[in-house]
Tab-separated table of C-alpha atoms in Angstrom:
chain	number	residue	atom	x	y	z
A	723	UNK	CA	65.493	106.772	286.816
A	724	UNK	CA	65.107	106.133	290.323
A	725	UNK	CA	63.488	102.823	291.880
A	726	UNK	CA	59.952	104.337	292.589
A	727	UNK	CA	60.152	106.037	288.954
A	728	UNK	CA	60.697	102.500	287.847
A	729	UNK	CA	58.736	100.909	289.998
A	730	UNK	CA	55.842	103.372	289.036
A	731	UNK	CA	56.131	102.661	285.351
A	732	UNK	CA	55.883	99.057	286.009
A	733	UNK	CA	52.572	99.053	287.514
A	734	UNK	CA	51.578	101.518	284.636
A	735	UNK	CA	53.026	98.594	282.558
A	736	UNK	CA	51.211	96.003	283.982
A	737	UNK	CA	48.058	97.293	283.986
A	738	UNK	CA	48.275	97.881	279.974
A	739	UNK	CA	48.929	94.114	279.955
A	740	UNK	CA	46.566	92.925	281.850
A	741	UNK	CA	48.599	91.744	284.585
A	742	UNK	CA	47.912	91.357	287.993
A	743	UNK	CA	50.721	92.376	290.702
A	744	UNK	CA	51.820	95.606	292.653
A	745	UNK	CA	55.889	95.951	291.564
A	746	UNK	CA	57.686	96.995	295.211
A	747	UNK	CA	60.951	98.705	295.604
A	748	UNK	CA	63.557	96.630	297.686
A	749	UNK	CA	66.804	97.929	298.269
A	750	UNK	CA	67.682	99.531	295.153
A	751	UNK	CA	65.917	97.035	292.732
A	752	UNK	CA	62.466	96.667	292.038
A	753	UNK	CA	61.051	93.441	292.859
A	754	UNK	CA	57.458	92.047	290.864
A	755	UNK	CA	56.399	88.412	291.106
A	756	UNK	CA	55.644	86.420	287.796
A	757	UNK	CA	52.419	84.886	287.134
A	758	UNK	CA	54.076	81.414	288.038
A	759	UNK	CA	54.616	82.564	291.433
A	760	UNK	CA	58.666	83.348	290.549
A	761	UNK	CA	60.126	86.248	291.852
A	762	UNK	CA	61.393	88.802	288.932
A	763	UNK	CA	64.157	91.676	290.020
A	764	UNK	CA	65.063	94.590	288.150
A	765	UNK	CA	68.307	96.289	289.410
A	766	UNK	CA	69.746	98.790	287.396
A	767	UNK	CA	73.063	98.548	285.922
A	768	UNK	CA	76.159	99.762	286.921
A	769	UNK	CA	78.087	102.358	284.246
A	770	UNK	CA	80.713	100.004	284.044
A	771	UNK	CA	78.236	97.812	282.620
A	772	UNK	CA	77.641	100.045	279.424
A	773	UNK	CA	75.309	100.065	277.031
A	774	UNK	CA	73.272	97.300	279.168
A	775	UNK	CA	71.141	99.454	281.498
A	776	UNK	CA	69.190	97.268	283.377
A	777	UNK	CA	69.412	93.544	284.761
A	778	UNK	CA	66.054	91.180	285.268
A	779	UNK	CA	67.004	88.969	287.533
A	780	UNK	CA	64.890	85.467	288.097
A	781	UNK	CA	66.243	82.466	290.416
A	782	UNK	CA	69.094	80.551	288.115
A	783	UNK	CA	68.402	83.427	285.304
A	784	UNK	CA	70.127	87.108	284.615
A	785	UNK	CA	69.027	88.861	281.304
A	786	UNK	CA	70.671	92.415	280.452
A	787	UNK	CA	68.548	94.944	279.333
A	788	UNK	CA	69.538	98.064	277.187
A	789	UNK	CA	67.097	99.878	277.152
A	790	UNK	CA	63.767	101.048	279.163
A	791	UNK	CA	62.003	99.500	276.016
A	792	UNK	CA	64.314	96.541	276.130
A	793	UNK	CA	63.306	96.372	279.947
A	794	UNK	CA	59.238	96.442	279.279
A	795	UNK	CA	60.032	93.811	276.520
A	796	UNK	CA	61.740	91.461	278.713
A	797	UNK	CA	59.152	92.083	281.801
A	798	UNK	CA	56.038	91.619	279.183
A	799	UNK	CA	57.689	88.103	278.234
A	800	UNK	CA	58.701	86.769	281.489
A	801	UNK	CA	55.087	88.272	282.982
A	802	UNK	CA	53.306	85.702	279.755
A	803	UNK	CA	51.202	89.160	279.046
A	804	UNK	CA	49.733	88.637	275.683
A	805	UNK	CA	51.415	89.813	272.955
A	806	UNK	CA	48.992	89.835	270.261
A	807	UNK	CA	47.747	93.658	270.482
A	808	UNK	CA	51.585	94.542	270.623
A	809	UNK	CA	52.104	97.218	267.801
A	810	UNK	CA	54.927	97.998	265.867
A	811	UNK	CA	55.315	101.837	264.981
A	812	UNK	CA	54.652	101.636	261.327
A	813	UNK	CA	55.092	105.245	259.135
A	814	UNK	CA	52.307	106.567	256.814
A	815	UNK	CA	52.662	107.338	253.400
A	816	UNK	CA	53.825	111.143	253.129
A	817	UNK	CA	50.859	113.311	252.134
A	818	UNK	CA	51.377	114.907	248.453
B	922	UNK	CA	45.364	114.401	245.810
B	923	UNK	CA	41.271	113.971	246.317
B	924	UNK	CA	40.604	114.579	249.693
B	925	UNK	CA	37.877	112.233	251.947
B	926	UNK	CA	36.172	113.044	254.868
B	927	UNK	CA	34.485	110.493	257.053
B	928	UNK	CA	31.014	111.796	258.629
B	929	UNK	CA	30.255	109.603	261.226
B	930	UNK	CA	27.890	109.610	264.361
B	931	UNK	CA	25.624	107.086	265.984
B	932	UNK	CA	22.277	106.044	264.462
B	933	UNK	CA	20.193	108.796	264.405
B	934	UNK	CA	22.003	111.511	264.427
B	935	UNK	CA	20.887	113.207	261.056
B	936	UNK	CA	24.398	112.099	259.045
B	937	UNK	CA	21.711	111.742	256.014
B	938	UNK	CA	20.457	114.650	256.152
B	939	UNK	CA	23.154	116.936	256.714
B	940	UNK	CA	24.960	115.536	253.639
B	941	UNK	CA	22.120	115.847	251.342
B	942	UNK	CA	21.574	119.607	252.251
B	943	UNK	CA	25.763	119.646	251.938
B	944	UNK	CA	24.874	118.509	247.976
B	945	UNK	CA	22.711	120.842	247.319
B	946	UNK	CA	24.983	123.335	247.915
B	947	UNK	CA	26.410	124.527	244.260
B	948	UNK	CA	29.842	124.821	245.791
B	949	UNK	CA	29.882	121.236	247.594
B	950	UNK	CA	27.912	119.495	244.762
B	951	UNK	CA	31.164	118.101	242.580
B	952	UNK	CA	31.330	115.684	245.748
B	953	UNK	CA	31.229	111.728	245.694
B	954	UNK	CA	29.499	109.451	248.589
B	955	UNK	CA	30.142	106.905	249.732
B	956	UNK	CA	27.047	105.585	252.258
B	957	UNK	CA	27.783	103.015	254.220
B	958	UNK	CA	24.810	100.948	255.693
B	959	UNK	CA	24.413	98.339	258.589
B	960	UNK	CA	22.022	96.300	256.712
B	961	UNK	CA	21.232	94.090	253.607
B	962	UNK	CA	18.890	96.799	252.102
B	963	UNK	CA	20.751	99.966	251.231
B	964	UNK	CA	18.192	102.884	252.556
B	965	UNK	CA	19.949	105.726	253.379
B	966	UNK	CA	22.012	106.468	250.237
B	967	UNK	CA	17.951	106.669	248.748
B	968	UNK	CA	18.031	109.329	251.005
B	969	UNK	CA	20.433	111.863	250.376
B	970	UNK	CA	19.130	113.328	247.205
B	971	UNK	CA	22.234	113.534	244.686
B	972	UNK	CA	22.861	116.569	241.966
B	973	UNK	CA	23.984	116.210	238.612
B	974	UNK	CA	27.355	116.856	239.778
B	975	UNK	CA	27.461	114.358	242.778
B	976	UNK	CA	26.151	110.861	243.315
B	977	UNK	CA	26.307	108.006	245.846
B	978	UNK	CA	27.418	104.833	246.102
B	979	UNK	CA	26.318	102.631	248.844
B	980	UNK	CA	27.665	99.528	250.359
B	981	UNK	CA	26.255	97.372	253.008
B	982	UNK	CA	28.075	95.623	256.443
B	983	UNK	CA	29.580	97.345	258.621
B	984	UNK	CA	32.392	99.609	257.162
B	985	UNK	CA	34.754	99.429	259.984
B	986	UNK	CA	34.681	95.927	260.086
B	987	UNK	CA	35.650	95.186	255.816
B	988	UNK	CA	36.725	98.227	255.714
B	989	UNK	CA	39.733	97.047	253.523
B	990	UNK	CA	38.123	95.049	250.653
B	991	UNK	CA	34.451	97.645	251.268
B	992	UNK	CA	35.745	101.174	251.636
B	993	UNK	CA	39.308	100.581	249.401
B	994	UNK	CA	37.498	98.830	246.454
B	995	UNK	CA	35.006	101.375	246.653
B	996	UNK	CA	37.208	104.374	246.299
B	997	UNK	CA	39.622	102.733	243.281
B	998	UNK	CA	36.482	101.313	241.841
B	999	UNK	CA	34.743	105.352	242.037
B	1000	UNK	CA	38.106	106.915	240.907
B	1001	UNK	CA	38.704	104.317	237.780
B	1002	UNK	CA	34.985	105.426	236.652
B	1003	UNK	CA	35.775	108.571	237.311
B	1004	UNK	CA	38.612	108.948	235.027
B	1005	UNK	CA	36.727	106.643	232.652
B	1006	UNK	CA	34.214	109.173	232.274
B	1007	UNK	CA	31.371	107.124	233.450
B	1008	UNK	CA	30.948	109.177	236.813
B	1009	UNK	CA	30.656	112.915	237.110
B	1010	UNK	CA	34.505	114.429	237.907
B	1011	UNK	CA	34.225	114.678	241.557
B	1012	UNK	CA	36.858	116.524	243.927
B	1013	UNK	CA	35.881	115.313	247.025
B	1014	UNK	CA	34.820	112.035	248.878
B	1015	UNK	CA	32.702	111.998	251.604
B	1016	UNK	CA	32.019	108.703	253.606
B	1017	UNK	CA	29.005	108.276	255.651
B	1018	UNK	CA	29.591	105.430	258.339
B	1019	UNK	CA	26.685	103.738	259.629
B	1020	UNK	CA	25.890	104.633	263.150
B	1021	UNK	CA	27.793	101.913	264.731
B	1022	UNK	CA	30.615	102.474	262.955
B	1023	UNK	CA	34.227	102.714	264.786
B	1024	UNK	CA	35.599	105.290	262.971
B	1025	UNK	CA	39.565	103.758	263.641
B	1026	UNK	CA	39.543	101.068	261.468
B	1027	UNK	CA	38.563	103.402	258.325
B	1028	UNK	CA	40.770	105.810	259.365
B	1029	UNK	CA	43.370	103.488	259.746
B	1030	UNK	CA	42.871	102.204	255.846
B	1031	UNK	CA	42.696	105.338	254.294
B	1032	UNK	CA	46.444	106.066	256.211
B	1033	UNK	CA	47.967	102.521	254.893
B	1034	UNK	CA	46.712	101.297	251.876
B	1035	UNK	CA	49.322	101.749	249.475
B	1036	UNK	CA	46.693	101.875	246.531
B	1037	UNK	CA	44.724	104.796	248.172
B	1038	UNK	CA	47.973	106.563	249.042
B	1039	UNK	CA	48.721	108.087	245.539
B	1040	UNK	CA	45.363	109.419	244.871
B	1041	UNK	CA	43.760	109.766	248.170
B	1042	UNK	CA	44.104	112.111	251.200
B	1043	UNK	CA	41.642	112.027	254.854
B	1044	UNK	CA	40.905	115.140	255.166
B	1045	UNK	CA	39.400	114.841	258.361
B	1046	UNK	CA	36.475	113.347	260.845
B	1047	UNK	CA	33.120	115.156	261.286
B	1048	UNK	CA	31.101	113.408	264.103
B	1049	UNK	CA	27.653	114.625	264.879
B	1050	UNK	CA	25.630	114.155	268.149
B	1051	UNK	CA	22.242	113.861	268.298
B	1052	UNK	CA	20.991	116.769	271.056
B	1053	UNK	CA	18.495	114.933	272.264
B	1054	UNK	CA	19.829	111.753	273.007
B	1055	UNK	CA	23.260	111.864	272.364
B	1056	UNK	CA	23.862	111.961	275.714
B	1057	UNK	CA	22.564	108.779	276.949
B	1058	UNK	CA	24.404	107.201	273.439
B	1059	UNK	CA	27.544	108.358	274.791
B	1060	UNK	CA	26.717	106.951	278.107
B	1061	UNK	CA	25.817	103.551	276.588
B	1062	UNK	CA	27.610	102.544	273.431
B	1063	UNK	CA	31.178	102.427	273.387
B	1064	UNK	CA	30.829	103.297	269.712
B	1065	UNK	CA	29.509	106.574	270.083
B	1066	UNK	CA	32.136	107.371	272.414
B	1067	UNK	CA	35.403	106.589	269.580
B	1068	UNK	CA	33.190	108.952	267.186
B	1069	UNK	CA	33.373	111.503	269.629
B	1070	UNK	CA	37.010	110.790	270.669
B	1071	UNK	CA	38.831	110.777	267.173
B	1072	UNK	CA	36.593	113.728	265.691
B	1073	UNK	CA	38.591	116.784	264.511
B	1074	UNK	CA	34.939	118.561	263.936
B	1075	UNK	CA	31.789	118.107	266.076
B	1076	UNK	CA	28.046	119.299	264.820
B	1077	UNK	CA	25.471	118.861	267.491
B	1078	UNK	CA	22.561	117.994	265.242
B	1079	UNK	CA	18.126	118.634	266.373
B	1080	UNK	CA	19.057	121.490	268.629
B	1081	UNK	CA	15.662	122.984	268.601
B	1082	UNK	CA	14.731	120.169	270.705
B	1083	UNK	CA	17.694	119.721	273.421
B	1084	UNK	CA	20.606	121.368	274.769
B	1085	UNK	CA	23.646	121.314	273.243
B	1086	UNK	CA	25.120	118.443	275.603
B	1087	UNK	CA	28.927	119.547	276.072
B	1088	UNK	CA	29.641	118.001	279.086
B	1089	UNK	CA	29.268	114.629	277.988
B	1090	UNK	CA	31.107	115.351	274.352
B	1091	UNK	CA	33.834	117.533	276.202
B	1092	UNK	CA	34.629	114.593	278.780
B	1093	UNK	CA	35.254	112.405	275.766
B	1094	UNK	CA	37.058	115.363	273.543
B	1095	UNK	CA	37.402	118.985	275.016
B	1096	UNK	CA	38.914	120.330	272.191
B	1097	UNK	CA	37.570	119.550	268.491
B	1098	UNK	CA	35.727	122.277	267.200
B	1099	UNK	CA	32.318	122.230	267.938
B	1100	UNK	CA	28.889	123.910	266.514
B	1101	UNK	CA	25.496	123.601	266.639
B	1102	UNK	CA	23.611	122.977	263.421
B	1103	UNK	CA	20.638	124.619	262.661
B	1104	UNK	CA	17.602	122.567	261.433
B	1105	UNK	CA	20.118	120.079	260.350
B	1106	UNK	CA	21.797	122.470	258.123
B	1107	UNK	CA	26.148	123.964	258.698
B	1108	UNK	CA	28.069	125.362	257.073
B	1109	UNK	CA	30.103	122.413	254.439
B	1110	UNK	CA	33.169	125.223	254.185
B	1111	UNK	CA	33.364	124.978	257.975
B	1112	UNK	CA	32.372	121.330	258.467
B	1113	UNK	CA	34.136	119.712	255.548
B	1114	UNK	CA	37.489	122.148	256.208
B	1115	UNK	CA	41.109	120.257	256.507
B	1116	UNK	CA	41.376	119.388	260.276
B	1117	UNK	CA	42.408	121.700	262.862
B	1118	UNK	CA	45.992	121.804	263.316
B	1119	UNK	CA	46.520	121.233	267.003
B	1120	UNK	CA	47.865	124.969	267.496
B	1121	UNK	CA	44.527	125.898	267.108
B	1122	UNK	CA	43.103	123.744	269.638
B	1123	UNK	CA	42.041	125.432	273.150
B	1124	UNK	CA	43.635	123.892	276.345
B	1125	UNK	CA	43.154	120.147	276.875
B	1126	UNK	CA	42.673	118.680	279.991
B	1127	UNK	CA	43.085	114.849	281.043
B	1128	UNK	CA	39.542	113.316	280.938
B	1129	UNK	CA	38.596	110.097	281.746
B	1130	UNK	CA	35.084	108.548	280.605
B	1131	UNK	CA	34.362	104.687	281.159
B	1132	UNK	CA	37.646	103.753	280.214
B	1133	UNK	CA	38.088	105.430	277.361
B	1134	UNK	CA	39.950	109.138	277.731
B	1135	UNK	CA	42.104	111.407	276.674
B	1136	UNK	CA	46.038	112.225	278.255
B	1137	UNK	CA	47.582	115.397	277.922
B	1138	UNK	CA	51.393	115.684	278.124
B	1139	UNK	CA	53.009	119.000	278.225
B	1140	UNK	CA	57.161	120.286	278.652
B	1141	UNK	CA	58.932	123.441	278.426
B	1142	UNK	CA	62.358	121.850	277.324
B	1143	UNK	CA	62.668	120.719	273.635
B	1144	UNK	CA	63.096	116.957	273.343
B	1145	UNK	CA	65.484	114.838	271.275
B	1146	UNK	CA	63.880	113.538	267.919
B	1147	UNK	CA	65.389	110.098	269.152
B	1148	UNK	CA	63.251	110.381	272.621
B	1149	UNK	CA	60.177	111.374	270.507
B	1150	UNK	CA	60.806	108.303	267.981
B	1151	UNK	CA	61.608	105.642	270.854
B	1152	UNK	CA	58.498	107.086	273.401
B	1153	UNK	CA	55.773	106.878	270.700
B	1154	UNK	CA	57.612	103.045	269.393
B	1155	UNK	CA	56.725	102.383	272.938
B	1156	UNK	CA	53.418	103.484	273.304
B	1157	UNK	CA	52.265	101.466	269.977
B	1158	UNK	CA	53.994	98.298	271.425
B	1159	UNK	CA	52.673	98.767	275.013
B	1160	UNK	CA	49.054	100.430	274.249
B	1161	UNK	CA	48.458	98.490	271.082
B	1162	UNK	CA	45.222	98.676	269.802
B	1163	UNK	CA	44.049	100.967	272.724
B	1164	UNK	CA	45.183	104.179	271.592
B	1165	UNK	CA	43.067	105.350	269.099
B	1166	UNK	CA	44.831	108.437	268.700
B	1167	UNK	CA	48.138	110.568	269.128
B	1168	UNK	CA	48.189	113.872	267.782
B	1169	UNK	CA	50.099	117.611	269.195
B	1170	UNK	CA	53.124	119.642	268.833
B	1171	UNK	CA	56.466	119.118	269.910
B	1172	UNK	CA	59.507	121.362	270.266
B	1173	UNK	CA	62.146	119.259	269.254
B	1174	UNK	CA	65.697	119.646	269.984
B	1175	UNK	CA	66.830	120.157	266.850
B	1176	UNK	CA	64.631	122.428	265.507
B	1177	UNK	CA	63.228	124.014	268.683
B	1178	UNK	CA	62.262	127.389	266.639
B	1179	UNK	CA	59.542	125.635	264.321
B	1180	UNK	CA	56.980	123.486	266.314
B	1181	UNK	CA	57.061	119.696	264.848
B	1182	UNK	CA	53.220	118.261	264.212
B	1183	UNK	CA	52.672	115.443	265.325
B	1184	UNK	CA	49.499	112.744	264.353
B	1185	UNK	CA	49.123	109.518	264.679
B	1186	UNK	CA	45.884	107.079	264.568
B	1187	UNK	CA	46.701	104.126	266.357
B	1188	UNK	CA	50.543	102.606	265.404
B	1189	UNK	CA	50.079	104.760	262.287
B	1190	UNK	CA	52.183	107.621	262.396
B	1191	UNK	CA	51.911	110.614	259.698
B	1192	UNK	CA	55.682	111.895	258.876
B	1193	UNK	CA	56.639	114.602	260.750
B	1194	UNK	CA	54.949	117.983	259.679
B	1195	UNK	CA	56.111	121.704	260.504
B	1196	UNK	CA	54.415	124.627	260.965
B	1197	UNK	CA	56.440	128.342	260.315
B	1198	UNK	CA	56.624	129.080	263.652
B	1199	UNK	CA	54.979	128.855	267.411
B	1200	UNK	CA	51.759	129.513	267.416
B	1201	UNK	CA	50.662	132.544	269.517
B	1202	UNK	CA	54.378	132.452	271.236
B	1203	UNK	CA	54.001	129.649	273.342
B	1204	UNK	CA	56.492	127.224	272.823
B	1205	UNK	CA	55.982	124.418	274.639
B	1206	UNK	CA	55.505	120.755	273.458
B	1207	UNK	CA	51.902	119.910	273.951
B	1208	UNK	CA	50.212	116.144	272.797
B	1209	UNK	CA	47.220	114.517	273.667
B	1210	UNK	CA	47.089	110.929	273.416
B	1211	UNK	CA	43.468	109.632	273.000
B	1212	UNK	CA	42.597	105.679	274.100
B	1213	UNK	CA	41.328	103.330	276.045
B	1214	UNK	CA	41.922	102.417	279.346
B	1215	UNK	CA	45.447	103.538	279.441
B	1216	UNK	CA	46.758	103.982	282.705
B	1217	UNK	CA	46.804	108.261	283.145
B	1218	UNK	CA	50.502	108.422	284.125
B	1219	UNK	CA	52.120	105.716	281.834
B	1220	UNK	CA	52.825	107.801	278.467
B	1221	UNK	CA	54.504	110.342	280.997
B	1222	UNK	CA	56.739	107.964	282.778
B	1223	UNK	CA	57.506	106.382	279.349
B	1224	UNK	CA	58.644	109.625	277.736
B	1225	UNK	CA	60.520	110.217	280.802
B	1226	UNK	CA	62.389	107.185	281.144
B	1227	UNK	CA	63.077	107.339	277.304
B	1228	UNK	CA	64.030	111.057	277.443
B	1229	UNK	CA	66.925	110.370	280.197
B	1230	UNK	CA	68.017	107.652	278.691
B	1231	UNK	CA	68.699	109.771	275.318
B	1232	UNK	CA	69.948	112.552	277.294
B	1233	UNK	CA	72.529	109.949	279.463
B	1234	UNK	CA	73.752	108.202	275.581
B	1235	UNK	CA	74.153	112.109	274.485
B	1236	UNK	CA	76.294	113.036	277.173
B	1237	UNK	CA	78.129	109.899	277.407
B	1238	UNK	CA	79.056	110.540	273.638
B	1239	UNK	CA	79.819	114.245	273.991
């Protein structure tokens, strides 16, 4: 996933959340600022790093990141976005 | 299994009257209703003239909004009586909403409730629009648009006086099946039916209507039943209660040569489901993901970002 992939999915992200901000790609990490006026980075991980996939960086603060989920799940915290309509994917019973 | 369809539309758009000329059909009569009514005194279900092999049961409030204790109580309280004795032996159920009804919440109980599970089945969602004025209802009340959206069958009801108006229904759902009724009469075999797998939908297109809107997502190359599993997790954590509805086929990678179905109403998934084979030859994985103001491009990104992800862990382990 490049940095404008990314960085595209993260305004697609914030938007669902209700989240003001326009993510920007600097250097190869994508850079979106927290509703507390922080500065968040996401820089993807290097192979050596495996399985973590992604690091949010925030000043005095590094979190590793598995997954793209992982990643959204992190951002959606650290942005405050409201979690309440958050769904878990639940199975229905199996038809007879 | 008894099977239950929901019959919704907005106020006035002759739910009433279509089921009580659907009960005096011999072949439809063995059918239980269930009227729900937006008001203290129970009219409607006065209306719809019941056979000896049918009756109806009405209950007041909005159904969408106590759905669980209303519509659940209702059903195990009709099916006890009904294997009591006391009530003719239906083999249907057929819920009328009232008009302002949002049809996800009812759907959403008849997919969950672990009491309904064993003995109940939704068959499907019949939504009819009102000719003359559905229109401006569907411009207006945000109601009227989720009937449209999560309806696997439309009937455009009091066509002698207006046009069929498909523009404003096909913004909101191009593909549902759709007829005109005549003098508020159709056909219960065709209206009543199982719904439409999505094979035998026509094209979709992405449509956008005052926030609410349909997505359409469509691939050539077969995806990993991990991608699929991890994409849609997403989507109910990220869209939450804004998409209303997921539903397609998928080629997955293993089993690309039988076509996976996929539905889902809100978080609610339905297990997997498989049809013999491809449709009409074409093989491709086609969804539509119906909601409400979800940004157009995010369920693609997501299932791309998932989809490499899988693919990098598969090769990495190969």
């Amino acid at each position: 996933m490049t940095p404008p992939e990314l960085r595209d999915l993260l305004a697609d992200a914030l938007a669902l959340w209700d989240v003001p901000g326009r993510p920007a790609v600097a250097g190869g990490a994508v850079t979106l600022a927290a509703p507390d006026g922080s500065a968040l980075r996401v820089l993807p991980a290097a192979p050596a790093d495996h399985p973590i996939r992604w690091w949010v960086e925030r000043p005095g603060q590094r979190r590793p990141c598995t997954s793209v989920l992982g990643l959204l799940r992190t951002l959606r915290n650290a942005m405050g976005a409201e979690t309440a309509e958050a769904r878990r994917l639940r199975v229905a019973r199996p038809e007879a | 299994m008894i099977p239950v369809s929901v019959v919704t539309g907005f106020l006035g758009a002759g739910k009433s009257t279509l089921l009580r000329r659907v009960l005096r059909d011999p072949a439809w009569a063995d059918s239980a209703v269930i009227v729900n009514e937006f008001g203290e005194v129970p009219l409607d279900h006065d209306l719809i003239a019941a056979s000896e092999e049918s009756f109806v049961s009405a209950s007041t409030g909005c159904l969408c909004c106590v759905v669980r204790d209303d519509l659940t109580r209702t059903l195990l309280d009709l099916l006890a009586r009904r294997e009591a004795g006391e009530v003719p032996r239906y083999r249907r159920v057929l819920v009328e909403t009232s008009g302002l009804a949002d049809p996800a919440p009812i759907l959403h109980a008849l997919m969950t409730d672990r009491a309904l599970a064993a003995t109940h089945a939704l068959a499907g969602v019949v939504t009819l629009v009102d000719a003359l004025h559905g229109a401006a209802a569907l411009a207006r009340h945000p109601e009227a648009q989720r009937q449209v959206l999560l309806a696997d069958r439309i009937l455009v009801t009091k066509t002698d006086l207006a046009p069929v108006p498909e523009a404003a229904i096909r913004a909101l759902n191009p593909a549902a099946p759709l007829r005109a009724a005549e003098h508020g009469a159709a056909d219960p075999g065709w209206l009543l039916a199982p719904a439409p797998p999505p094979a035998a939908l026509p094209d979709w297109a992405a449509r956008h209507t005052a926030g609410l809107g349909s997505v359409v997502i469509e691939r050539e190359a077969p995806l990993p039943a991990l991608a699929l599993t991890l994409w849609m997790q997403g989507l109910a954590e990220h869209c939450g209660t804004r998409l209303l509805r997921l539903k397609g086929l998928v080629a997955l990678a293993e089993q690309p040569d039988r076509p996976a179905v996929v539905h889902a109403i809100q978080h609610m998934v339905h297990p997997l489901d498989w049809l013999e084979a491809w449709p009409g030859g074409d093989r491709r994985t086609r969804l539509v993901l119906i909601g409400e103001r979800i940004p157009r491009h995010f369920p693609a990104r997501l299932l791309a970002a998932v989809e490499a992800e899988v693919a990098a862990e598969l090769a990495r382990r190969a």
